[in-house]
Amino acid sequence: MPQITPEIVESHGLSPEEYDRVLHALGREPNLVELGIFSVMWSEHCSYKSSRLHLKKLPTEAPWVICGPGENAGVIDIGDNQAAIFKMESHNHPSYIEPYQGAATGVGGILRDVFTMGARPIANANALRFGRPDHPKMQHLVKGVVAGIGGYGNCVGVPTIAGETNFDPAYDGNILVNAMTVGVADADRIFYSAATGVGNPIVYVGSKTGRDGIHGATMASADFAEDAEAKRPTVQVGDPFTEKLLIEACLELMATDAIVAIQDMGAAGLTSSSVEMATGGKSGIRLDMNKVPCREAGMTPYEMMLSESQERMLMVLKPGAEQQAEAIFRKWELDFAVIGEVTDTQHMVLEWNGEVVCDIPLGPLAADAPLYDRPYLSREEYKAWAQVKPLGEVPESSDIGADLLKLMASPALASKRWIYEQYDSQVGADTLQTGGDAGVVRIHGTKKALAITTDCTPRYVYADPYEGGKQAIAEAYRNLCAVGARPLAVTNCLNFGNPQRPEIMAQLVHALDGMGDACRALDFPIVSGNVSLYNESKATGGGSAILPTPAIGGVGIIEDYARMATIALKGEAERILLIGADGAAEPEIGQSKWLEVCHAIKAGAPPRVDLDRERRNGEFVRMLIESGLVTAVHDVSDGGILVAVTEMALAGNIGARLHTTSFEDLVDSERTRHAWSLFAENQARYIVTEPLQFHVVENLARNAGIGCCFIGWTGDDSIWVGPDEATMIAEVPLTALRAAHESFFREWMEG
């Protein structure tokens, strides 16, 4: 093995101080295998060394939480001895380098996180962020990522039912691909990763190990220089058909009593899986590297331990169960090999050709990994650094109809049909809803359904990380309430830039503070997640960081899916109501899509989030849905009231007449008043429709102390806006709105 030099240490992503810690932990110089193992286990991607301190502040417990952060995925009780298991993961750097395989293996990895705990995956979701559509590389990246997600998810037979896609110049050199999977298991048959039982066999199953993905975790823990393309060999290669076989084989073995512990080989491959299993069980581990199934000749222990080849699992079996397990995996045409045993040494020992090539105490690798309290700016200092322009004089809108058309055609709000039609959303025949506020999938054989959403508004987080963090949780909560689901728990993917910059660390710390406060107020704990830092690119000119993007994945339960709500308007002459109306609150248009798209202005504070109102309004909307009192529901977010109503109208192919005087009396100028009220992004608001003959929602709201007002009628084939029946200020046909809404992707991808 080569001698360890400072250059080799640096190439493994370890600082001189961290290498000193390695020397102290071992009491000697490491060899190359040991150095490689320390480098991946102490990478930001695996150790969370810059974020662990602050992640501890998040609420993770509730009576329905079976397992919070620390395992492969979070587990919540959904009644009837059933559990939902779910997590979100990032595959950002690999997807920028090689978009198809980067995105595909992101899906494959998150699927394994879920079924390794005993769940059958029932739904996928995603959260995607891309740069400017006119960036020379962006069309290639979008096409590759979408094809990779669809190619893997469709082949493995798990429907993709929810997601979001946004564009911003901040992602030009570092796109974000966050993948989420939800599965269902018996609550008394959850499988964990702690390796116990001295002498128990350690078994490798799945695909053979190759040289793809070596140093993947290290690469994902650094920002991009100009040589991003040269990192292509660090990207894994996926095979969804093998993954499908692996799911079935693992679930078949899980139906027996053979498994003590199980862990998927994700980031850092065989290294992280074996270290985490042994550390979790407070045991040791011995592996015979000559027994690891390899698909390439001459692979060294260093390559085997650091490879991130896909579709692989590590298991600890009960003694004597090897033959039964092998028969199952051979039946599914998968590799199976006993490669080691559990020990009581609390060391990781690797043998190769009869020699010990690695002997590392496990404590320093995992529990005692570096933990940094990085400097960060206070909220006031951050505000001064960010230099978000004050709102100033707001431009007038001379043509509200033209503004609406421009918004509906913008990349942020345009129809994502081009994307979601590449995903199989119906495989499994249990999908009940896609394309609304949340995807909904039936729990097979029951009346229950799970609602799933992904959300975040990065421009809010940049302008005010604390309020933006609160808003990300609150909007996920609203999305679930809007389909009639009781929000249960959150997974997240925390995408930020370089944590060694105090302004970036401030974004992370203050966003986590906001998220934590929102989760506590909404009784919406965080049970799993992922941190992705160093999302920056020198290639775009001087170390540009992404917008702070704490992507939220929310899961809720619908007890009877016959009561599920959708956004589509259902009939003519129904009353349109605004839940969350507040006559004392000014329209909040800071950081709004209307300002950005129609006036090229990014200014002002983001909308404030009143968590008490969020909870009360959400519970009220759920009551309306469960009682069958409303026919359509949609939360108000990007683009405000007018965009929300337009989306409902397009979904139902029924127009709407909005009477603006019923919800605006705050701004002096007639013209500006209409635009402010129609496009403001005030929080905690929903649009609902009720049949004409009901006429009960406003009374119920008044009795409950909930803001609510009538804002118009459904009907005709246009969006009509005016202060009263006699005075029109805008009218746009649905045909024109639909053409605008579907123009962006059609023209960009097919034009």
XYZ file of C-alpha atoms in Angstrom, residues 78 80 82 84 122 161 182 184 430-433 439-452 480 483-486 488 555-564:
42
model
C -51.225 4.744 11.192
C -54.769 -1.143 12.620
C -49.913 -0.667 10.338
C -45.927 4.207 7.418
C -46.232 2.333 -2.141
C -47.526 10.656 -7.173
C -43.229 6.083 1.478
C -46.305 0.516 4.588
C -53.934 2.402 -5.487
C -53.221 5.984 -6.534
C -56.190 8.230 -5.757
C -54.836 11.678 -6.583
C -50.593 13.044 -3.833
C -52.875 10.451 -2.254
C -52.413 6.681 -2.303
C -54.812 4.121 -0.852
C -53.551 1.683 1.758
C -54.445 -1.501 -0.014
C -57.424 -3.393 1.379
C -58.527 -0.575 3.705
C -60.534 2.668 3.604
C -57.409 4.576 4.648
C -55.101 6.562 2.428
C -51.798 8.359 2.876
C -51.375 11.893 1.577
C -47.853 12.916 0.538
C -52.067 17.823 3.536
C -56.857 17.053 0.628
C -58.474 16.134 3.953
C -55.482 14.437 5.577
C -54.447 14.786 9.207
C -48.645 13.229 10.984
C -47.184 12.646 5.294
C -50.754 12.597 6.573
C -53.560 10.075 7.030
C -57.065 10.105 5.550
C -59.230 7.699 7.536
C -61.821 7.326 4.761
C -60.616 8.207 1.278
C -64.218 8.632 0.119
C -63.961 12.014 1.891
C -60.776 13.086 0.085
